[in-house]
Amino acid sequence: MEQTNVPHVMFLPFPAQGHIKPMMKLAELLNQAGSQVTFVNTDHNHDRLMSHTDLTYFHDRSPNFLFRSIPDGLRPDKARSASNFIEFLDTLQAVAKPAFRQLLISTGMRPTCIIADGIMSFAAIDVAEELGIPVITFRTFNASCTWTYFHLSKLVEAGEVPFPDENFDKSITCIPGYENVFRSRDLPGICRVENPGYSFLDFFIREASTMTRASALILNTFHELEAPVISRLNSIFTKIYTIGPLHALYKSRTKDLMISQSDSSNGVRLWKEDRSCMTWLDSQPLRSVIYVSFGSLVNLTRLQTLEFLHGTRRGRKHRIRRRRTCLEGNRGATGRVSSSSAQISVAATKINVMVRLWMAEIGLRKTRQVRRRRTLDSLLLDWSISLGCLAC
């Protein structure tokens, strides 16, 4: 019997890899649960995704999954990097909202719900309210960081941000629940801005205020890890879904659906995958490798890269460093450099790579996996979606 009234969820991530990847994981999970999904990237990231993803395979595995795009305001040949992030942010704010509205109107797409990145609220929430579409905000990091963003204006008023580099250990006093616990060094990097009146910091203050108009909040964390601060966030959002860490939930779901590890790693990507490291990884002893990733935007000087190398060398562990070609670096006697290493899930499965400082990955228990599933089930229930395929 043909399914009717299928929920249609539209995703609008901030155009950076660290935001796109967790939102893509959630999008695939909802698609596997029976929802139609439309994933909206910027034109630039859409083109990269089309170039590096096996779309035939992806759509065979994920039917009713569409990709759409809107402009980001920069020329196609213009770099999108940390060095011109402020320019990128300015042009994105100028064009994204009208482009997103036009996408919804011109294509006749009226989704059941929009899940928008918290820092894409400027583009999503006004449009969603105008068209009468429920919107859920998604912060791709943890609850503590989210709580901090809601107090940025208070931090500025108290003179605690921005702060100079030499005051990293100064205690922070005006974030409820973290008084004299947080130091300056524990705050987001955006707080290290020389001019507090510049729009860069103001942008995040405005977005934190705007996202409170969403009907719910999704966090890439789990309740047991951050229960006190999640309770505080309930004073802002009546509904909070803690369904992280999404990479672990996704891995659990693909296992349940009998999707092989090689298949699940053959997903959507923005970079060409370099699998040359796999032979080297296979030759290393079990649990002997530390994985270090510099991300997709950060620019490191040669001195900073050497500092990382010195720290990992002193740890006396084999290491694999993921870096882009624009970063400094070389191959050491006990290390391997990969310009864009294979999916960490593949590496971890093959030799149990030791991942340091990945708090949410440490000591996960079956009960937590069940709780994440039930939280996802709760999210689906609110949209009246059949939960047969997600039953624990």
mmCIF file of C-alpha atoms in Angstrom:
data_model
loop_
_atom_site.group_PDB
_atom_site.id
_atom_site.type_symbol
_atom_site.label_atom_id
_atom_site.label_comp_id
_atom_site.label_asym_id
_atom_site.label_seq_id
_atom_site.Cartn_x
_atom_site.Cartn_y
_atom_site.Cartn_z
ATOM 1 C CA MET A 1 0.000 0.000 0.000
ATOM 2 C CA GLU A 2 1.406 3.370 -0.984
ATOM 3 C CA GLN A 3 2.397 5.518 1.973
ATOM 4 C CA THR A 4 0.513 8.797 2.325
ATOM 5 C CA ASN A 5 1.098 11.944 4.337
ATOM 6 C CA VAL A 6 4.847 11.367 4.406
ATOM 7 C CA PRO A 7 6.534 14.061 6.544
ATOM 8 C CA HIS A 8 8.852 16.344 4.616
ATOM 9 C CA VAL A 9 11.791 17.750 6.591
ATOM 10 C CA MET A 10 13.978 20.527 5.146
ATOM 11 C CA PHE A 11 17.495 21.069 6.497
ATOM 12 C CA LEU A 12 19.405 24.347 6.354
ATOM 13 C CA PRO A 13 22.959 23.954 7.725
ATOM 14 C CA PHE A 14 25.536 26.685 8.168
ATOM 15 C CA PRO A 15 27.920 26.284 5.187
ATOM 16 C CA ALA A 16 30.881 24.725 6.993
ATOM 17 C CA GLN A 17 31.848 21.060 7.141
ATOM 18 C CA GLY A 18 31.565 20.790 10.937
ATOM 19 C CA HIS A 19 27.932 21.928 10.669
ATOM 20 C CA ILE A 20 26.966 20.078 7.490
ATOM 21 C CA LYS A 21 28.169 16.624 8.556
ATOM 22 C CA PRO A 22 26.141 16.216 11.792
ATOM 23 C CA MET A 23 23.056 17.693 10.117
ATOM 24 C CA MET A 24 23.516 15.248 7.259
ATOM 25 C CA LYS A 25 23.676 12.361 9.735
ATOM 26 C CA LEU A 26 20.362 13.453 11.274
ATOM 27 C CA ALA A 27 18.861 13.961 7.814
ATOM 28 C CA GLU A 28 19.787 10.407 6.814
ATOM 29 C CA LEU A 29 18.380 9.004 10.065
ATOM 30 C CA LEU A 30 15.041 10.730 9.489
ATOM 31 C CA ASN A 31 15.045 9.582 5.881
ATOM 32 C CA GLN A 32 15.632 5.983 6.995
ATOM 33 C CA ALA A 33 12.661 6.432 9.355
ATOM 34 C CA GLY A 34 10.421 7.247 6.402
ATOM 35 C CA SER A 35 10.607 11.026 6.046
ATOM 36 C CA GLN A 36 11.171 12.861 2.800
ATOM 37 C CA VAL A 37 14.240 15.079 3.193
ATOM 38 C CA THR A 38 15.425 18.170 1.355
ATOM 39 C CA PHE A 39 18.944 19.274 2.262
ATOM 40 C CA VAL A 40 19.815 22.863 1.328
ATOM 41 C CA ASN A 41 23.492 23.746 0.895
ATOM 42 C CA THR A 42 25.081 26.842 -0.555
ATOM 43 C CA ASP A 43 25.845 26.648 -4.287
ATOM 44 C CA HIS A 44 29.563 26.319 -3.512
ATOM 45 C CA ASN A 45 29.159 23.369 -1.146
ATOM 46 C CA HIS A 46 26.463 21.826 -3.338
ATOM 47 C CA ASP A 47 28.896 21.705 -6.267
ATOM 48 C CA ARG A 48 31.583 20.135 -4.082
ATOM 49 C CA LEU A 49 29.127 17.571 -2.780
ATOM 50 C CA MET A 50 28.017 16.682 -6.306
ATOM 51 C CA SER A 51 31.660 16.201 -7.308
ATOM 52 C CA HIS A 52 32.746 13.938 -4.451
ATOM 53 C CA THR A 53 29.628 11.861 -3.719
ATOM 54 C CA ASP A 54 28.423 8.747 -5.480
ATOM 55 C CA LEU A 55 24.897 10.060 -5.961
ATOM 56 C CA THR A 56 23.568 6.943 -7.685
ATOM 57 C CA TYR A 57 24.582 4.817 -4.729
ATOM 58 C CA PHE A 58 23.361 7.429 -2.222
ATOM 59 C CA HIS A 59 19.888 7.695 -3.715
ATOM 60 C CA ASP A 60 19.588 3.917 -3.974
ATOM 61 C CA ARG A 61 20.199 3.750 -0.231
ATOM 62 C CA SER A 62 18.339 6.967 0.675
ATOM 63 C CA PRO A 63 15.231 7.425 -1.493
ATOM 64 C CA ASN A 64 13.147 10.590 -1.210
ATOM 65 C CA PHE A 65 16.277 12.582 -0.373
ATOM 66 C CA LEU A 66 16.754 15.792 -2.382
ATOM 67 C CA PHE A 67 19.623 18.265 -2.547
ATOM 68 C CA ARG A 68 18.945 21.929 -3.255
ATOM 69 C CA SER A 69 21.123 25.030 -3.040
ATOM 70 C CA ILE A 70 21.107 28.785 -2.478
ATOM 71 C CA PRO A 71 23.889 31.340 -3.112
ATOM 72 C CA ASP A 72 26.303 32.521 -0.421
ATOM 73 C CA GLY A 73 27.058 35.863 -2.103
ATOM 74 C CA LEU A 74 30.685 35.175 -3.018
ATOM 75 C CA ARG A 75 32.050 34.571 -6.515
ATOM 76 C CA PRO A 76 32.556 30.873 -7.350
ATOM 77 C CA ASP A 77 36.341 31.314 -7.509
ATOM 78 C CA LYS A 78 36.520 33.121 -4.154
ATOM 79 C CA ALA A 79 38.061 31.201 -1.253
ATOM 80 C CA ARG A 80 35.836 30.220 1.652
ATOM 81 C CA SER A 81 38.272 30.079 4.559
ATOM 82 C CA ALA A 82 39.020 31.513 7.986
ATOM 83 C CA SER A 83 41.048 34.308 6.390
ATOM 84 C CA ASN A 84 37.960 35.884 4.775
ATOM 85 C CA PHE A 85 35.306 34.583 7.164
ATOM 86 C CA ILE A 86 33.965 38.046 8.020
ATOM 87 C CA GLU A 87 33.438 38.885 4.344
ATOM 88 C CA PHE A 88 31.780 35.502 3.854
ATOM 89 C CA LEU A 89 29.472 36.103 6.819
ATOM 90 C CA ASP A 90 28.464 39.531 5.514
ATOM 91 C CA THR A 91 27.590 38.293 2.023
ATOM 92 C CA LEU A 92 25.786 35.228 3.387
ATOM 93 C CA GLN A 93 23.553 37.408 5.556
ATOM 94 C CA ALA A 94 22.780 39.634 2.576
ATOM 95 C CA VAL A 95 21.578 36.882 0.219
ATOM 96 C CA ALA A 96 20.611 33.732 2.141
ATOM 97 C CA LYS A 97 17.244 34.823 3.555
ATOM 98 C CA PRO A 98 15.643 36.013 0.278
ATOM 99 C CA ALA A 99 17.166 33.054 -1.574
ATOM 100 C CA PHE A 100 15.779 30.565 0.945
ATOM 101 C CA ARG A 101 12.348 32.179 0.775
ATOM 102 C CA GLN A 102 12.417 32.078 -3.032
ATOM 103 C CA LEU A 103 13.430 28.406 -2.956
ATOM 104 C CA LEU A 104 10.406 27.538 -0.828
ATOM 105 C CA ILE A 105 7.990 29.573 -2.939
ATOM 106 C CA SER A 106 9.273 28.855 -6.449
ATOM 107 C CA THR A 107 9.582 25.084 -6.065
ATOM 108 C CA GLY A 108 6.261 24.692 -4.312
ATOM 109 C CA MET A 109 8.026 22.941 -1.455
ATOM 110 C CA ARG A 110 6.128 23.248 1.773
ATOM 111 C CA PRO A 111 7.956 21.061 4.258
ATOM 112 C CA THR A 112 6.328 19.678 7.366
ATOM 113 C CA CYS A 113 9.181 21.155 9.347
ATOM 114 C CA ILE A 114 12.443 23.068 8.853
ATOM 115 C CA ILE A 115 15.509 22.079 10.863
ATOM 116 C CA ALA A 116 17.874 25.032 10.693
ATOM 117 C CA ASP A 117 21.352 25.490 12.062
ATOM 118 C CA GLY A 118 21.275 27.832 15.054
ATOM 119 C CA ILE A 119 23.472 30.327 13.238
ATOM 120 C CA MET A 120 21.276 30.213 10.148
ATOM 121 C CA SER A 121 18.350 31.575 12.170
ATOM 122 C CA PHE A 122 18.649 34.891 10.314
ATOM 123 C CA ALA A 123 17.717 33.084 7.106
ATOM 124 C CA ALA A 124 15.253 30.470 8.359
ATOM 125 C CA ILE A 125 13.082 31.706 11.203
ATOM 126 C CA ASP A 126 11.534 34.837 9.647
ATOM 127 C CA VAL A 127 10.756 32.896 6.455
ATOM 128 C CA ALA A 128 9.336 29.935 8.373
ATOM 129 C CA GLU A 129 7.096 32.190 10.455
ATOM 130 C CA GLU A 130 5.918 34.059 7.364
ATOM 131 C CA LEU A 131 4.956 30.824 5.603
ATOM 132 C CA GLY A 132 3.558 29.139 8.705
ATOM 133 C CA ILE A 133 6.131 26.322 8.811
ATOM 134 C CA PRO A 134 7.363 24.964 12.159
ATOM 135 C CA VAL A 135 11.105 25.421 12.640
ATOM 136 C CA ILE A 136 13.463 23.567 14.963
ATOM 137 C CA THR A 137 16.901 24.959 15.696
ATOM 138 C CA PHE A 138 19.907 22.620 15.729
ATOM 139 C CA ARG A 139 23.157 23.437 17.491
ATOM 140 C CA THR A 140 25.811 21.031 16.257
ATOM 141 C CA PHE A 141 27.937 21.255 19.411
ATOM 142 C CA ASN A 142 27.274 20.591 23.090
ATOM 143 C CA ALA A 143 24.805 22.067 25.574
ATOM 144 C CA SER A 144 27.432 23.964 27.582
ATOM 145 C CA CYS A 145 28.611 25.872 24.534
ATOM 146 C CA THR A 146 25.009 26.581 23.521
ATOM 147 C CA TRP A 147 24.281 27.942 27.018
ATOM 148 C CA THR A 148 27.370 30.172 26.740
ATOM 149 C CA TYR A 149 26.138 31.677 23.464
ATOM 150 C CA PHE A 150 22.935 32.780 25.183
ATOM 151 C CA HIS A 151 25.049 34.825 27.606
ATOM 152 C CA LEU A 152 27.387 36.530 25.135
ATOM 153 C CA SER A 153 25.708 39.906 25.579
ATOM 154 C CA LYS A 154 26.023 39.574 29.359
ATOM 155 C CA LEU A 155 29.701 38.703 28.963
ATOM 156 C CA VAL A 156 30.233 41.848 26.873
ATOM 157 C CA GLU A 157 28.351 44.017 29.365
ATOM 158 C CA ALA A 158 30.479 42.637 32.213
ATOM 159 C CA GLY A 159 33.671 43.333 30.277
ATOM 160 C CA GLU A 160 34.667 39.662 30.322
ATOM 161 C CA VAL A 161 34.780 39.464 26.537
ATOM 162 C CA PRO A 162 36.515 40.140 24.328
ATOM 163 C CA PHE A 163 39.737 39.346 26.122
ATOM 164 C CA PRO A 164 43.432 39.607 25.185
ATOM 165 C CA ASP A 165 45.522 36.490 24.716
ATOM 166 C CA GLU A 166 47.397 36.953 27.979
ATOM 167 C CA ASN A 167 44.214 36.616 30.110
ATOM 168 C CA PHE A 168 43.375 33.006 29.268
ATOM 169 C CA ASP A 169 43.123 31.928 32.908
ATOM 170 C CA LYS A 170 40.837 34.706 34.152
ATOM 171 C CA SER A 171 37.690 33.324 35.832
ATOM 172 C CA ILE A 172 34.322 33.944 34.164
ATOM 173 C CA THR A 173 31.632 35.017 36.625
ATOM 174 C CA CYS A 174 28.428 35.795 34.735
ATOM 175 C CA ILE A 175 27.351 32.501 33.126
ATOM 176 C CA PRO A 176 24.791 30.876 35.461
ATOM 177 C CA GLY A 177 25.955 27.459 36.578
ATOM 178 C CA TYR A 178 29.541 28.096 35.526
ATOM 179 C CA GLU A 179 30.504 30.973 37.825
ATOM 180 C CA ASN A 180 34.243 30.697 38.551
ATOM 181 C CA VAL A 181 34.316 27.367 36.736
ATOM 182 C CA PHE A 182 34.879 28.640 33.216
ATOM 183 C CA ARG A 183 38.076 30.495 32.419
ATOM 184 C CA SER A 184 38.539 32.789 29.462
ATOM 185 C CA ARG A 185 40.263 29.959 27.589
ATOM 186 C CA ASP A 186 37.090 27.834 27.942
ATOM 187 C CA LEU A 187 34.932 30.301 26.004
ATOM 188 C CA PRO A 188 34.269 29.978 22.247
ATOM 189 C CA GLY A 189 36.944 31.387 19.963
ATOM 190 C CA ILE A 190 34.622 34.199 18.858
ATOM 191 C CA CYS A 191 35.172 35.787 22.277
ATOM 192 C CA ARG A 192 38.785 36.528 21.355
ATOM 193 C CA VAL A 193 37.831 39.499 19.220
ATOM 194 C CA GLU A 194 39.735 42.752 19.541
ATOM 195 C CA ASN A 195 36.808 45.083 18.876
ATOM 196 C CA PRO A 196 33.650 44.171 20.827
ATOM 197 C CA GLY A 197 31.530 46.437 18.635
ATOM 198 C CA TYR A 198 32.413 44.630 15.436
ATOM 199 C CA SER A 199 29.577 42.799 13.720
ATOM 200 C CA PHE A 200 31.364 39.435 14.022
ATOM 201 C CA LEU A 201 30.537 39.096 17.729
ATOM 202 C CA ASP A 202 27.223 40.910 17.332
ATOM 203 C CA PHE A 203 26.186 38.336 14.729
ATOM 204 C CA PHE A 204 26.349 35.473 17.233
ATOM 205 C CA ILE A 205 24.505 37.517 19.867
ATOM 206 C CA ARG A 206 21.688 38.214 17.380
ATOM 207 C CA GLU A 207 21.510 34.585 16.282
ATOM 208 C CA ALA A 208 21.271 33.366 19.877
ATOM 209 C CA SER A 209 18.361 35.745 20.415
ATOM 210 C CA THR A 210 16.611 34.816 17.150
ATOM 211 C CA MET A 211 16.862 31.064 17.644
ATOM 212 C CA THR A 212 14.764 31.306 20.827
ATOM 213 C CA ARG A 213 11.753 31.756 18.512
ATOM 214 C CA ALA A 214 12.142 28.173 17.288
ATOM 215 C CA SER A 215 9.681 25.595 18.552
ATOM 216 C CA ALA A 216 12.388 23.225 19.793
ATOM 217 C CA LEU A 217 16.131 22.708 20.134
ATOM 218 C CA ILE A 218 18.209 19.751 18.923
ATOM 219 C CA LEU A 219 21.645 19.212 20.483
ATOM 220 C CA ASN A 220 24.446 16.906 19.388
ATOM 221 C CA THR A 221 25.041 15.624 22.921
ATOM 222 C CA PHE A 222 23.470 13.165 25.360
ATOM 223 C CA HIS A 223 21.564 13.932 28.537
ATOM 224 C CA GLU A 224 23.762 12.085 31.027
ATOM 225 C CA LEU A 225 26.811 14.085 30.004
ATOM 226 C CA GLU A 226 25.272 17.550 30.467
ATOM 227 C CA ALA A 227 22.077 17.139 32.499
ATOM 228 C CA PRO A 228 22.491 20.308 34.673
ATOM 229 C CA VAL A 229 22.989 22.704 31.763
ATOM 230 C CA ILE A 230 20.285 20.995 29.665
ATOM 231 C CA SER A 231 17.930 21.653 32.567
ATOM 232 C CA ARG A 232 18.878 25.330 32.407
ATOM 233 C CA LEU A 233 18.250 25.414 28.660
ATOM 234 C CA ASN A 234 14.701 24.252 29.396
ATOM 235 C CA SER A 235 14.063 27.788 30.640
ATOM 236 C CA ILE A 236 14.451 28.887 27.001
ATOM 237 C CA PHE A 237 13.130 25.877 25.056
ATOM 238 C CA THR A 238 10.209 23.767 26.234
ATOM 239 C CA LYS A 239 11.350 20.922 23.967
ATOM 240 C CA ILE A 240 14.983 19.821 23.773
ATOM 241 C CA TYR A 241 16.111 16.713 21.883
ATOM 242 C CA THR A 242 19.541 15.393 22.913
ATOM 243 C CA ILE A 243 20.316 12.826 20.228
ATOM 244 C CA GLY A 244 24.108 12.900 20.101
ATOM 245 C CA PRO A 245 26.710 11.882 19.481
ATOM 246 C CA LEU A 246 25.151 11.601 16.052
ATOM 247 C CA HIS A 247 28.043 9.704 14.502
ATOM 248 C CA ALA A 248 27.567 6.942 17.108
ATOM 249 C CA LEU A 249 23.781 6.888 16.703
ATOM 250 C CA TYR A 250 24.180 6.741 12.923
ATOM 251 C CA LYS A 251 26.665 3.895 13.225
ATOM 252 C CA SER A 252 24.256 1.987 15.485
ATOM 253 C CA ARG A 253 21.330 2.515 13.098
ATOM 254 C CA THR A 254 23.227 1.445 9.992
ATOM 255 C CA LYS A 255 24.297 -1.704 11.832
ATOM 256 C CA ASP A 256 20.669 -2.448 12.736
ATOM 257 C CA LEU A 257 19.646 -1.948 9.098
ATOM 258 C CA MET A 258 22.273 -4.464 7.953
ATOM 259 C CA ILE A 259 24.235 -1.782 6.109
ATOM 260 C CA SER A 260 27.862 -2.828 5.871
ATOM 261 C CA GLN A 261 30.614 -0.628 7.236
ATOM 262 C CA SER A 262 32.025 -0.056 3.767
ATOM 263 C CA ASP A 263 28.587 0.971 2.516
ATOM 264 C CA SER A 264 27.869 3.353 5.399
ATOM 265 C CA SER A 265 31.217 5.095 4.874
ATOM 266 C CA ASN A 266 30.407 5.633 1.216
ATOM 267 C CA GLY A 267 28.289 8.663 2.050
ATOM 268 C CA VAL A 268 28.052 12.352 1.295
ATOM 269 C CA ARG A 269 31.341 14.226 1.381
ATOM 270 C CA LEU A 270 32.694 17.648 0.512
ATOM 271 C CA TRP A 271 36.308 16.596 0.001
ATOM 272 C CA LYS A 272 37.919 13.970 -2.158
ATOM 273 C CA GLU A 273 38.680 11.028 0.081
ATOM 274 C CA ASP A 274 42.298 9.964 0.372
ATOM 275 C CA ARG A 275 42.438 6.306 1.388
ATOM 276 C CA SER A 276 46.203 5.978 1.040
ATOM 277 C CA CYS A 277 46.517 5.962 4.833
ATOM 278 C CA MET A 278 44.578 2.715 5.201
ATOM 279 C CA THR A 279 47.495 0.403 4.365
ATOM 280 C CA TRP A 280 49.631 2.178 6.942
ATOM 281 C CA LEU A 281 46.819 2.008 9.529
ATOM 282 C CA ASP A 282 46.350 -1.729 8.937
ATOM 283 C CA SER A 283 50.027 -2.295 9.749
ATOM 284 C CA GLN A 284 49.834 -0.661 13.214
ATOM 285 C CA PRO A 285 49.188 -2.504 16.501
ATOM 286 C CA LEU A 286 45.700 -2.452 17.992
ATOM 287 C CA ARG A 287 44.802 0.793 19.827
ATOM 288 C CA SER A 288 48.142 2.359 19.005
ATOM 289 C CA VAL A 289 47.168 5.339 16.828
ATOM 290 C CA ILE A 290 46.068 8.832 17.804
ATOM 291 C CA TYR A 291 43.952 10.637 15.199
ATOM 292 C CA VAL A 292 44.453 14.421 14.994
ATOM 293 C CA SER A 293 42.206 16.541 12.776
ATOM 294 C CA PHE A 294 42.693 20.250 12.098
ATOM 295 C CA GLY A 295 39.243 20.730 10.607
ATOM 296 C CA SER A 296 38.234 22.316 7.318
ATOM 297 C CA LEU A 297 38.627 26.053 8.024
ATOM 298 C CA VAL A 298 41.499 26.598 10.440
ATOM 299 C CA ASN A 299 44.801 27.980 9.156
ATOM 300 C CA LEU A 300 47.883 26.913 11.121
ATOM 301 C CA THR A 301 51.292 28.524 11.007
ATOM 302 C CA ARG A 302 54.388 26.348 10.749
ATOM 303 C CA LEU A 303 55.134 27.076 14.419
ATOM 304 C CA GLN A 304 51.656 25.928 15.497
ATOM 305 C CA THR A 305 51.983 22.766 13.427
ATOM 306 C CA LEU A 306 55.353 21.993 15.020
ATOM 307 C CA GLU A 307 53.794 22.472 18.459
ATOM 308 C CA PHE A 308 51.142 19.873 17.627
ATOM 309 C CA LEU A 309 53.828 17.523 16.329
ATOM 310 C CA HIS A 310 55.882 17.974 19.486
ATOM 311 C CA GLY A 311 52.897 17.167 21.705
ATOM 312 C CA THR A 312 51.910 14.025 19.812
ATOM 313 C CA ARG A 313 55.532 12.869 19.596
ATOM 314 C CA ARG A 314 55.920 13.160 23.376
ATOM 315 C CA GLY A 315 52.830 10.977 23.739
ATOM 316 C CA ARG A 316 54.877 8.127 22.232
ATOM 317 C CA LYS A 317 51.976 6.927 20.141
ATOM 318 C CA HIS A 318 51.647 6.414 16.426
ATOM 319 C CA ARG A 319 49.603 9.214 14.959
ATOM 320 C CA ILE A 320 47.692 10.126 11.864
ATOM 321 C CA ARG A 321 47.154 13.789 11.203
ATOM 322 C CA ARG A 322 44.424 14.916 8.883
ATOM 323 C CA ARG A 323 45.433 18.136 7.150
ATOM 324 C CA ARG A 324 44.607 20.134 4.063
ATOM 325 C CA THR A 325 47.280 20.834 1.495
ATOM 326 C CA CYS A 326 47.440 24.485 2.597
ATOM 327 C CA LEU A 327 48.699 23.476 6.059
ATOM 328 C CA GLU A 328 52.343 23.026 6.925
ATOM 329 C CA GLY A 329 53.552 19.574 7.894
ATOM 330 C CA ASN A 330 55.565 16.477 7.028
ATOM 331 C CA ARG A 331 55.670 12.778 7.685
ATOM 332 C CA GLY A 332 57.494 11.633 10.790
ATOM 333 C CA ALA A 333 59.108 8.338 11.653
ATOM 334 C CA THR A 334 56.116 7.277 13.736
ATOM 335 C CA GLY A 335 53.395 9.261 12.010
ATOM 336 C CA ARG A 336 51.449 9.616 8.833
ATOM 337 C CA VAL A 337 50.063 12.749 7.174
ATOM 338 C CA SER A 338 46.960 12.507 5.028
ATOM 339 C CA SER A 339 45.596 15.460 3.042
ATOM 340 C CA SER A 340 42.067 14.212 3.602
ATOM 341 C CA SER A 341 42.030 10.957 5.465
ATOM 342 C CA ALA A 342 39.426 8.230 5.053
ATOM 343 C CA GLN A 343 36.340 8.268 7.236
ATOM 344 C CA ILE A 344 37.325 7.949 10.878
ATOM 345 C CA SER A 345 34.587 5.368 11.385
ATOM 346 C CA VAL A 346 36.331 3.106 8.873
ATOM 347 C CA ALA A 347 39.685 3.572 10.538
ATOM 348 C CA ALA A 348 38.254 3.007 14.007
ATOM 349 C CA THR A 349 36.552 -0.206 12.895
ATOM 350 C CA LYS A 350 39.683 -1.572 11.279
ATOM 351 C CA ILE A 351 42.210 -0.958 14.076
ATOM 352 C CA ASN A 352 40.336 0.758 16.937
ATOM 353 C CA VAL A 353 42.022 4.111 16.491
ATOM 354 C CA MET A 354 42.528 5.906 19.802
ATOM 355 C CA VAL A 355 40.662 9.201 19.558
ATOM 356 C CA ARG A 356 41.715 11.622 22.268
ATOM 357 C CA LEU A 357 39.583 14.490 23.538
ATOM 358 C CA TRP A 358 36.450 13.080 21.903
ATOM 359 C CA MET A 359 34.498 13.092 25.134
ATOM 360 C CA ALA A 360 31.182 11.900 23.777
ATOM 361 C CA GLU A 361 32.799 8.782 22.288
ATOM 362 C CA ILE A 362 34.284 7.583 25.584
ATOM 363 C CA GLY A 363 32.532 4.901 27.590
ATOM 364 C CA LEU A 364 29.239 4.855 25.725
ATOM 365 C CA ARG A 365 26.907 2.194 27.075
ATOM 366 C CA LYS A 366 23.962 0.379 25.578
ATOM 367 C CA THR A 367 21.562 2.269 27.845
ATOM 368 C CA ARG A 368 22.737 5.547 26.377
ATOM 369 C CA GLN A 369 22.244 4.236 22.871
ATOM 370 C CA VAL A 370 18.678 3.276 23.813
ATOM 371 C CA ARG A 371 18.077 6.717 25.295
ATOM 372 C CA ARG A 372 19.311 8.440 22.119
ATOM 373 C CA ARG A 373 16.946 6.276 20.082
ATOM 374 C CA ARG A 374 14.055 7.148 22.355
ATOM 375 C CA THR A 375 14.902 10.837 22.058
ATOM 376 C CA LEU A 376 14.902 10.489 18.283
ATOM 377 C CA ASP A 377 11.626 8.585 18.569
ATOM 378 C CA SER A 378 10.205 11.490 20.581
ATOM 379 C CA LEU A 379 11.252 13.891 17.846
ATOM 380 C CA LEU A 380 9.516 11.730 15.276
ATOM 381 C CA LEU A 381 6.391 11.333 17.400
ATOM 382 C CA ASP A 382 5.948 15.091 17.460
ATOM 383 C CA TRP A 383 5.580 14.921 13.677
ATOM 384 C CA SER A 384 3.204 11.914 13.859
ATOM 385 C CA ILE A 385 5.663 9.630 12.084
ATOM 386 C CA SER A 386 5.328 5.862 12.304
ATOM 387 C CA LEU A 387 8.021 4.518 14.607
ATOM 388 C CA GLY A 388 7.919 0.878 13.632
ATOM 389 C CA CYS A 389 11.394 0.883 12.149
ATOM 390 C CA LEU A 390 12.881 2.671 15.163
ATOM 391 C CA ALA A 391 11.506 0.454 17.922
ATOM 392 C CA CYS A 392 14.157 -0.403 20.481
#
